[in-house]
Amino acid sequence: MNRILLLLENEKNRQMLCQKLGARNYTLLLPSQSDTENKENQENKKNKSKKAKNKRNYKISKISIITACSIINIQREFDIIIADRLGLEKHKEQLLKKKNSKISLPILLLLRQSEKILSHFRYLADDIIYNPINIEELIWRIENLLSRCRLSIETTDNQKSLLQQSEEHFRLLVEGVRDYAIFMLDNSGKVVSWNVGAERIMGYTAEEILGCHFSCFYPESDIICGKPKQELQLVDKAGQCEDEGIRIRKDGKQFWANMQLAALHDKRGERVGYSVIIHDLSARKQIEEELCKANRALRTICACNQAMIRCCEESELLQDICRIIVEIGKYRACWIGKIEAQENRLKLIAQSGISPLAGEQYDYFTPANILLAETAIRTGKPCTAINCNTIIALPLQNTSMSGKCEILGVLTIYAAESDGFDTSEIALLEELAFDIAYGIIALRAQQECHRALSALRESEERYRRLVELSPEGIIVHSQGIIVLINTAGAKLLGAESPQQIIGCRITNFLPSQCAEKQTVPFEEQKLLRLDKKEIKIEWAATPFTYRSQPAVLIVIRDLTERKRMEEALRRYRFQLEELVEARTRQLMVTNEKLQEEIRQRARIEAALRASEEQLRTLINATPDIICFKDGEGRWLEANQAVLELFQLEGIKYRGLKDSQLASLRSFYRDAFLTCEQTDEKAWQKGSLCRTEEVIPQPDGTVKIYDVIKVPLFYMNGARKGLVVLGRDITERKRAEKELVRLASIVEASDDAIIGTTLDGIIISWNSGAEKIYGYTAVEVKGQSSSILVPPERREELVQILERIKQGGRLEHYETVRLRKDGQKIDVAMTISPIQDAAGRIIGVSTITRDISDRHRIEAALERLRHQNELILNSAGEGICGLDETGKITFVNPAASRMFGYDLKELLNQPMHAFLHHSHSDKTPYPQEMCPIHASLQDGSIHHVTNEVFWRKDGSSFPVEYVSTPILEQDKIVGAVVTFKDITERLAVERMKDEFISIVSHELRTPLTSIRGAMGLLASGILKSQPEKAQRMLEIAVNNTDRLVRLINDILDLDRIQSGKAILEKRICNAADLMLQAADTMRAMAEKANITLCVEPINVQVWADPDRIIQTLTNLLSNAIKFSDAGSTVWLSGKVWKVTESDERLSIPIRSGTPADTTLKTQSLLLIAVRDRGRGIPADKLESIFERFQQVDSSDARLHGGTGLGLSICRSIVQQHGGQIWAESIPGEGSTFYFTLPQVKQEVENSTELVHPKTGTRQEVEQNCDS
Amino acid sequence: MTAKRILVIDDEEDIREVAQLSLEMVGGWEVLTASSGSEGIAKAEAEQPDAILLDVMMPDMDGPATFAQMQRRSSIQHIPVILLTAKVQATEQRRFAELGVAGIIAKPFDPMNLANQVAEVLGWKDI
C-alpha cells in the first residue's frame, strides 16, 4: 500500500484528495501544521456528520498526522508527495535537502492553470498536474511516478550495494595493507585517512595523525628546502610523483622510504586530495649499503693484495695498505702499529686518513686507541670500540707452518659512518688483516731469501779469493774434468794461467788411480807437469759439491824444495856425529884421571870424617848449645842442641849466615838477628863475651840461654872463626822471677804480713805492717813481736805461739794490738806456721788486718737500721715484709693497728691465709690469684686498689696496696707490701658521686620543662591553641628563673664553702642588719599577707654584713613561704652567754676574732626567725641544712626554692664562727637560730641566759595593707 | 583503632604538662597524669592505660620503688613501663635497665620526638 504525503495548503483540494485517494486504498499522511491541523480538525468535525462512518470504516487508520520537521526523517514512511505551490514553498528547504541527498522522492506538483512553473519547482517536482484535477489522471500520474521511482530505487539500491560492497572491500583491503603506508591527503596536504600499514610504518595511530600536515614525515632539511610542497606541485603537474628518500617516524627514527603521491579527482575533474603510498625501504637500503660496504672491503682486500705483490719494502707496503684502506675502503682513517720486541710497546708504522677537522693530519695514535689495539693484540681477536670514532682494531697475526701463532702488529681502522662495522664487514676486515700479516711474512721471507742469496754470493766470492790466494795448488775436478784451479795450482802444473788447465782431465797430471780416489789424506805422489817434467808433490783430496755437482777438491803441495832441504840436513847430521865421537874419546881419558884423584881424596876424607864424627858425637851429647861460625859469620857446625833449639834438623845450615837462617826459619828471625849483633860485639871486643839471649819457643814460652862467644883470629888479625857456647838457664830465671813477684805481692799488701821466729822475733816486715803499726822495718826487725801487743794481752800471744808450734793455725782471730803511737787498734789476724822444705816448723807468719773501719761501718749500719725501723714504725701506711714463702717477717705498728693484731701475733704467719684469704664478698681468694703471691713468684710489682684485708675481729677493710719483691742478687728473697685503708676515701668518692648525681638531676629537671615547652612552641604545633602556647611560655620562663636561681646558689655555696668568697668582715650593728633584711623581705611578706615582726638588738658583731643579710633574708623567706596567710613571722636577737661546757655552742674562737670573752664563758649574739607554719619533723631538723634536702622536695617547686638556701646559710654562719640550727613542733611552727660571736655589748637586753623562744620581744608592727 | 592511653607519673607539674601536651599533640594519644607513685598506681589500676611513663626521682616513693609496687600487682603488672630520668650516669642507667622496665628515656626529652621514642620502645607501629 503506497503512502502519500499531502502538502496541500489549499483546503478544498486537500479534502478532495483525502476523499478520493483514501477510497483508492492509499495511506495518506498529513503534516501536523497547526493551521492544517486545526482545519482538519474542523473538517473532521464537519465530516463527522456526513462521512464519519465512511471515513472511519476505510480511512481512519490511513490518515496519519506527522510533523513537518520530521518529513525528512520519515523519508521512507511515504512513497510520494503531492504538494501544491504553497505547500511546496513551505517545505522547500527540507525537500531540497531531500532531493540533494539523492534519495528518490517523487513529488507531484499540483498547480493551478494560471500558475507559472518556477525553475526551482521544476527542479523539485517530478511531475505536474493542473487543476481541475481529474482523479483518474492523478491516479495514473501517481502510479507512474511510483513505478518510475520504484524502478530507480531498485536499480540504484542494487548498484549502491554493489558499489558499497566493493568500496568496503577496497577500504578493508587498503586499511589492511600492512607493508605499505596508504593514506590520503586533502588539498592542503593534511592527512584525512590512515591505514594499518601507515600506522605500522610511520608509528602514528589514526587519531594522532588525522588533520596533521604530511610534511611531518620529512626530515628537517627537506622541510627547509620545501620538498613536501614541491612534491605536491609536481603531482599537480604530472598527476603523480615518486620519490625515494629519508622519512621520519613518530619516534624520530629515520628510515629509507619510497613514497608515491597521486592526485585524487572527483567526477568533475576537480582535485579533491592526494593519495600517498609509502614503502619502507630501510631493509633494502641496508642490504644495498652492506653490499656496497662488502664490495668496498673486497676491493680493499684486492687492492691490498696487489700492493703486497708489488711491494718489496715493508714500511712502504704498510703505508700503501693504509692509503688503500682509506682511499678505496672509504674508511675515515687507519693506522698500523707494530710491537717493538725490546720495549714491548706499540710503535706506529704507517697511517693514513684525514682528521675530521679541516682535512689536517689527525693524530689517531692516542692512548685510548692504543689500549684498544693492545687489547686486540693480547686477545688475538678483532676488537671494536663503539664510540664517536667507531674504531676496530685487528691483530695482524700469522700462523706459521708449525701452527705457532705470531702477532706482528695491529691494524686499526676508523669507520667513516657512525653505524660502525657489521659482522660481515668485520669478517672481511679480519681476512684483510690475515692477508696483510701473510703479506708481511711473505715480504720478510722474500727479503730474508735475498739477503741469504747475496750473502752466499759474497761468501763464495770470499772463498774463491781465498782459493786464489792460497800458496798451495787447489784443483777441483768433477768426474775427472778440472773445473777450477787456482793460480798456484796452475803454476805448479806449469801453466801460465788457470784457464789453460780448466777443462783438462785430472789424469793428465796425476796417475789415473788418483782421479778415482775420493778422500785422500796428505800423501806423496808424482805430478806430471805440462812440460812433461815430473815433480814430487804431496796431495790431499776431499769430495764436495761444487755448483750442485759432485766434485773432488784436491790440494797439491810442491815437495821439491822440502826434499832438497831434507837431503842437506841429513848430510849435516852425519858430519856432526863424527865430530862427537872424536871428542868423546878425548873426554874418557881425562875422566879416568879424575876418577883416580877422587878415590884418593875420599880415603883422606873418610879418615877425617871418623875423627870428626867422634868430636861431633861429643858435642851433640852435651845439653849446651855449641856452634861454630867462620870469620864472615857463616855457620860451620852446630850441635844437636842448637839444631833442636832452632828446629834446624834436616836443614842444610852449613855455610849460611844468621841473616839467611833468619829468613829460612822466620820464627827465630829476631833470635838470629840478635845473635848476629852479639857476634859482632864479640868480634869488636876481640875476646870472650858473655850475654843472655832470650829465644822464643813455638809453644809461647821463651828459653833463656847464658851464651859465651869466643872470637878466633888469624895471626894477621883477620877474623877466623867464632865459637858460640850456650847454657839453658830458663828454669833458674823463672824461679828468680817468681820470688821477686811474691815478695812484691807481700810488700804491696795492705795487710800487715809479719814473719817471726818461733820465739816471736820479727824477721820480716812489709809496708802493710808499717802502715798499720807505724813502725818501719828497720825499727822492728830483730825485736820481739810482743811490742805490738797491749800489756794486758801478752799472755794471749804466748798461747798463740804455743799453738803454732804444735802445727795449728788461727784464722780471722779478732783482737786488739798496739800501734807505735800507743793507740789500740782492732785487728783480725791469720796466723800460720812457716815450714821449711822438710816440713819442719821454723817460724810464724802473721797476717794482720786493721778492722777498726769495719767496726765503724757496722755501727753506722746499725744506726741506719734503727732509723729505718723508726721511719717504718712511724709511717701512716701499713708495711708488711714477707719472706719468699709469703710469711710475715716484719710488720710496722700502723699495719698491726689496722689489722687489729699485735705485732707478735702477725710475725711468721702466712700473710695470704691470715689477712687476705677472701674477697670483699667473702668468697675465697685463692693464693694463686693474689698479686702479692705473684710478686714473690715472678718479681713483678703490683698496685692494687680494689681488694680488702681482713681484721682480727673478722671484719674487712678496703685497701690500696703495692707489693714489691725484695731482690738480692737477682733472687727473690721476699716482698714488701705497703697498704692504706681507703674506707674514708671510698666514702668521700661515693658522696661526691651522689652529689653530682643530685646536682645533675636538679639542673636537668627545669631544663626538661624548658626544653619540652620550647620544643612544642618551636614546632608550631600550638599555633592554633594560643592559650596552651602561652602556658608553655610561662613554664619555660618559670623554669628558666628556677635554673638561674639554682645555678647562682650552687656557685654561691661553692664559693663560700671553698673559701673563695672572701668575707668582708667588719664591725657592724646587728640591729641594722636585722632591719635591713626585714626591709628586703617586706614586699614578699605583704604579698603573702604575713606580718613581719622584728626585734632588733643593738649589738656589735664582727661580720660580713652582706652575707649576714643574705642569711637573714633566706631564713625570713623560708618562714614566709611556709606560713599561712594572716600569720606572723618573728625576727629577734639575743645576747647569749655560754660556758664552754655547753657542747652545742662550744665553738672555738678563731684567732684574730676580737672577742672579749673570758676563757670560761663567751658572749654570743643569737638570732631567731620564728614562724607559725606547719613545722618540721624531728628527723629532718638536721638534714634540711644539707644540699638539696628539703622536707618535701615538692616544696621547692611550690615555693621556688633551690634546696640550697639553708646550706648557704649554714656555710655563711660557719664561716663566721657561728652555728645554725632549727627547732620545731610540727603543726605549731619552727624557729631557726644562728649565733655570731659578739664584739661589744653596748646595750644589754638581758644578762641572763634566756631561751630564745620565751624571751621578751619588741614587736615592730609591719604594714599589712594587702 | 582506639587511641592509645598513656599514664605520665611525675612530681614536676611543668614536666607533666609538657609531656601530656607533647603526647597528645604529636602522638595523638590520650594522656593521664599522676603527681606521685602512689597516685600513679591507683590511676593505673583504675584506668588500665596502654603504657606508663614513670619519673625516677620523686619524693616518698621514687620511680624504681613505684615500678616494683606495680610489678607486685597482677592487675597492672602487664602494663609496659618506661622510665623517664634526668639521671644520665652510666651506672644509674645500668641499674634502671636491670629493673626490667620496657625502656628508659632521658630528660630533657624532645617533645616532638617523645611519642616516637615511646612508640619505638613499645614497638607500636601506628605512629
PDB file of N, CA and C in Angstrom, chain A residues 485-529:
ATOM      1  N   ILE A 485     140.842 -24.204 -10.815  1.00  0.00           N
ATOM      2  CA  ILE A 485     142.229 -24.334 -10.360  1.00  0.00           C
ATOM      3  C   ILE A 485     142.727 -22.944 -10.021  1.00  0.00           C
ATOM      4  N   ASN A 486     143.488 -22.840  -8.961  1.00  0.00           N
ATOM      5  CA  ASN A 486     143.980 -21.511  -8.630  1.00  0.00           C
ATOM      6  C   ASN A 486     145.321 -21.270  -9.314  1.00  0.00           C
ATOM      7  N   THR A 487     145.776 -20.002  -9.208  1.00  0.00           N
ATOM      8  CA  THR A 487     146.989 -19.621  -9.932  1.00  0.00           C
ATOM      9  C   THR A 487     148.175 -20.467  -9.471  1.00  0.00           C
ATOM     10  N   ALA A 488     148.230 -20.700  -8.131  1.00  0.00           N
ATOM     11  CA  ALA A 488     149.337 -21.500  -7.607  1.00  0.00           C
ATOM     12  C   ALA A 488     149.332 -22.893  -8.218  1.00  0.00           C
ATOM     13  N   GLY A 489     148.112 -23.438  -8.336  1.00  0.00           N
ATOM     14  CA  GLY A 489     147.958 -24.770  -8.897  1.00  0.00           C
ATOM     15  C   GLY A 489     148.410 -24.780 -10.359  1.00  0.00           C
ATOM     16  N   ALA A 490     147.962 -23.737 -11.063  1.00  0.00           N
ATOM     17  CA  ALA A 490     148.307 -23.669 -12.484  1.00  0.00           C
ATOM     18  C   ALA A 490     149.830 -23.579 -12.651  1.00  0.00           C
ATOM     19  N   LYS A 491     150.446 -22.785 -11.797  1.00  0.00           N
ATOM     20  CA  LYS A 491     151.900 -22.616 -11.843  1.00  0.00           C
ATOM     21  C   LYS A 491     152.597 -23.938 -11.608  1.00  0.00           C
ATOM     22  N   LEU A 492     152.050 -24.649 -10.609  1.00  0.00           N
ATOM     23  CA  LEU A 492     152.596 -25.950 -10.252  1.00  0.00           C
ATOM     24  C   LEU A 492     152.548 -26.895 -11.438  1.00  0.00           C
ATOM     25  N   LEU A 493     151.450 -26.751 -12.192  1.00  0.00           N
ATOM     26  CA  LEU A 493     151.284 -27.646 -13.335  1.00  0.00           C
ATOM     27  C   LEU A 493     152.048 -27.125 -14.545  1.00  0.00           C
ATOM     28  N   GLY A 494     152.677 -25.992 -14.372  1.00  0.00           N
ATOM     29  CA  GLY A 494     153.481 -25.450 -15.466  1.00  0.00           C
ATOM     30  C   GLY A 494     152.687 -24.651 -16.455  1.00  0.00           C
ATOM     31  N   ALA A 495     151.490 -24.244 -16.073  1.00  0.00           N
ATOM     32  CA  ALA A 495     150.677 -23.447 -16.984  1.00  0.00           C
ATOM     33  C   ALA A 495     150.850 -21.970 -16.635  1.00  0.00           C
ATOM     34  N   GLU A 496     150.530 -21.112 -17.591  1.00  0.00           N
ATOM     35  CA  GLU A 496     150.700 -19.695 -17.355  1.00  0.00           C
ATOM     36  C   GLU A 496     149.494 -19.099 -16.632  1.00  0.00           C
ATOM     37  N   SER A 497     148.326 -19.676 -16.938  1.00  0.00           N
ATOM     38  CA  SER A 497     147.121 -19.164 -16.252  1.00  0.00           C
ATOM     39  C   SER A 497     146.187 -20.328 -15.962  1.00  0.00           C
ATOM     40  N   PRO A 498     145.362 -20.150 -15.006  1.00  0.00           N
ATOM     41  CA  PRO A 498     144.452 -21.259 -14.650  1.00  0.00           C
ATOM     42  C   PRO A 498     143.575 -21.684 -15.820  1.00  0.00           C
ATOM     43  N   GLN A 499     143.185 -20.691 -16.687  1.00  0.00           N
ATOM     44  CA  GLN A 499     142.276 -21.013 -17.792  1.00  0.00           C
ATOM     45  C   GLN A 499     142.840 -22.132 -18.680  1.00  0.00           C
ATOM     46  N   GLN A 500     144.156 -22.149 -18.732  1.00  0.00           N
ATOM     47  CA  GLN A 500     144.826 -23.130 -19.579  1.00  0.00           C
ATOM     48  C   GLN A 500     144.519 -24.549 -19.121  1.00  0.00           C
ATOM     49  N   ILE A 501     144.302 -24.685 -17.826  1.00  0.00           N
ATOM     50  CA  ILE A 501     144.146 -26.012 -17.233  1.00  0.00           C
ATOM     51  C   ILE A 501     142.686 -26.425 -17.180  1.00  0.00           C
ATOM     52  N   ILE A 502     141.806 -25.432 -16.959  1.00  0.00           N
ATOM     53  CA  ILE A 502     140.382 -25.768 -16.775  1.00  0.00           C
ATOM     54  C   ILE A 502     139.878 -26.511 -17.986  1.00  0.00           C
ATOM     55  N   GLY A 503     139.198 -27.565 -17.747  1.00  0.00           N
ATOM     56  CA  GLY A 503     138.638 -28.366 -18.824  1.00  0.00           C
ATOM     57  C   GLY A 503     139.516 -29.586 -19.139  1.00  0.00           C
ATOM     58  N   CYS A 504     140.767 -29.538 -18.656  1.00  0.00           N
ATOM     59  CA  CYS A 504     141.623 -30.712 -18.895  1.00  0.00           C
ATOM     60  C   CYS A 504     141.229 -31.833 -17.948  1.00  0.00           C
ATOM     61  N   ARG A 505     141.642 -33.015 -18.287  1.00  0.00           N
ATOM     62  CA  ARG A 505     141.356 -34.146 -17.405  1.00  0.00           C
ATOM     63  C   ARG A 505     142.395 -34.171 -16.311  1.00  0.00           C
ATOM     64  N   ILE A 506     142.033 -34.593 -15.134  1.00  0.00           N
ATOM     65  CA  ILE A 506     142.933 -34.635 -13.994  1.00  0.00           C
ATOM     66  C   ILE A 506     144.012 -35.686 -14.221  1.00  0.00           C
ATOM     67  N   THR A 507     143.624 -36.724 -14.983  1.00  0.00           N
ATOM     68  CA  THR A 507     144.573 -37.820 -15.234  1.00  0.00           C
ATOM     69  C   THR A 507     145.736 -37.377 -16.088  1.00  0.00           C
ATOM     70  N   ASN A 508     145.579 -36.225 -16.730  1.00  0.00           N
ATOM     71  CA  ASN A 508     146.719 -35.694 -17.497  1.00  0.00           C
ATOM     72  C   ASN A 508     147.882 -35.396 -16.569  1.00  0.00           C
ATOM     73  N   PHE A 509     147.556 -35.110 -15.304  1.00  0.00           N
ATOM     74  CA  PHE A 509     148.595 -34.645 -14.395  1.00  0.00           C
ATOM     75  C   PHE A 509     148.873 -35.625 -13.273  1.00  0.00           C
ATOM     76  N   LEU A 510     147.919 -36.346 -12.943  1.00  0.00           N
ATOM     77  CA  LEU A 510     148.090 -37.262 -11.822  1.00  0.00           C
ATOM     78  C   LEU A 510     147.806 -38.667 -12.293  1.00  0.00           C
ATOM     79  N   PRO A 511     148.410 -39.669 -11.634  1.00  0.00           N
ATOM     80  CA  PRO A 511     148.118 -41.046 -12.026  1.00  0.00           C
ATOM     81  C   PRO A 511     146.609 -41.311 -11.978  1.00  0.00           C
ATOM     82  N   SER A 512     146.175 -42.192 -12.863  1.00  0.00           N
ATOM     83  CA  SER A 512     144.732 -42.360 -13.028  1.00  0.00           C
ATOM     84  C   SER A 512     144.041 -42.792 -11.736  1.00  0.00           C
ATOM     85  N   GLN A 513     144.806 -43.592 -10.904  1.00  0.00           N
ATOM     86  CA  GLN A 513     144.140 -44.002  -9.643  1.00  0.00           C
ATOM     87  C   GLN A 513     143.809 -42.807  -8.745  1.00  0.00           C
ATOM     88  N   CYS A 514     144.557 -41.712  -8.946  1.00  0.00           N
ATOM     89  CA  CYS A 514     144.292 -40.516  -8.138  1.00  0.00           C
ATOM     90  C   CYS A 514     142.941 -39.914  -8.467  1.00  0.00           C
ATOM     91  N   ALA A 515     142.558 -40.053  -9.735  1.00  0.00           N
ATOM     92  CA  ALA A 515     141.272 -39.469 -10.150  1.00  0.00           C
ATOM     93  C   ALA A 515     140.110 -40.204  -9.513  1.00  0.00           C
ATOM     94  N   GLU A 516     140.361 -41.472  -9.177  1.00  0.00           N
ATOM     95  CA  GLU A 516     139.249 -42.273  -8.640  1.00  0.00           C
ATOM     96  C   GLU A 516     139.058 -42.036  -7.132  1.00  0.00           C
ATOM     97  N   LYS A 517     140.224 -41.783  -6.513  1.00  0.00           N
ATOM     98  CA  LYS A 517     140.142 -41.662  -5.047  1.00  0.00           C
ATOM     99  C   LYS A 517     139.349 -40.419  -4.638  1.00  0.00           C
ATOM    100  N   GLN A 518     138.489 -40.639  -3.715  1.00  0.00           N
ATOM    101  CA  GLN A 518     137.625 -39.540  -3.272  1.00  0.00           C
ATOM    102  C   GLN A 518     138.239 -38.798  -2.092  1.00  0.00           C
ATOM    103  N   THR A 519     138.706 -39.579  -1.167  1.00  0.00           N
ATOM    104  CA  THR A 519     139.257 -38.960   0.036  1.00  0.00           C
ATOM    105  C   THR A 519     140.689 -39.428   0.231  1.00  0.00           C
ATOM    106  N   VAL A 520     141.574 -38.452   0.268  1.00  0.00           N
ATOM    107  CA  VAL A 520     142.962 -38.809   0.489  1.00  0.00           C
ATOM    108  C   VAL A 520     143.519 -37.865   1.537  1.00  0.00           C
ATOM    109  N   PRO A 521     144.136 -38.422   2.625  1.00  0.00           N
ATOM    110  CA  PRO A 521     144.875 -37.523   3.497  1.00  0.00           C
ATOM    111  C   PRO A 521     146.188 -37.190   2.761  1.00  0.00           C
ATOM    112  N   PHE A 522     146.959 -36.274   3.303  1.00  0.00           N
ATOM    113  CA  PHE A 522     148.176 -35.914   2.543  1.00  0.00           C
ATOM    114  C   PHE A 522     149.061 -37.113   2.305  1.00  0.00           C
ATOM    115  N   GLU A 523     149.352 -37.322   1.106  1.00  0.00           N
ATOM    116  CA  GLU A 523     150.316 -38.391   0.791  1.00  0.00           C
ATOM    117  C   GLU A 523     151.188 -37.940  -0.384  1.00  0.00           C
ATOM    118  N   GLU A 524     152.321 -38.612  -0.510  1.00  0.00           N
ATOM    119  CA  GLU A 524     153.255 -38.187  -1.571  1.00  0.00           C
ATOM    120  C   GLU A 524     152.872 -38.792  -2.889  1.00  0.00           C
ATOM    121  N   GLN A 525     153.121 -38.054  -3.948  1.00  0.00           N
ATOM    122  CA  GLN A 525     152.747 -38.534  -5.285  1.00  0.00           C
ATOM    123  C   GLN A 525     153.614 -37.801  -6.300  1.00  0.00           C
ATOM    124  N   LYS A 526     153.641 -38.344  -7.437  1.00  0.00           N
ATOM    125  CA  LYS A 526     154.375 -37.666  -8.518  1.00  0.00           C
ATOM    126  C   LYS A 526     153.385 -36.939  -9.377  1.00  0.00           C
ATOM    127  N   LEU A 527     153.817 -35.742  -9.841  1.00  0.00           N
ATOM    128  CA  LEU A 527     152.926 -34.940 -10.678  1.00  0.00           C
ATOM    129  C   LEU A 527     153.622 -34.729 -12.022  1.00  0.00           C
ATOM    130  N   LEU A 528     152.814 -34.904 -13.041  1.00  0.00           N
ATOM    131  CA  LEU A 528     153.363 -34.706 -14.393  1.00  0.00           C
ATOM    132  C   LEU A 528     152.949 -33.322 -14.853  1.00  0.00           C
ATOM    133  N   ARG A 529     153.959 -32.472 -15.026  1.00  0.00           N
ATOM    134  CA  ARG A 529     153.649 -31.091 -15.420  1.00  0.00           C
ATOM    135  C   ARG A 529     153.341 -31.016 -16.899  1.00  0.00           C
TER     136      ARG A 529
END
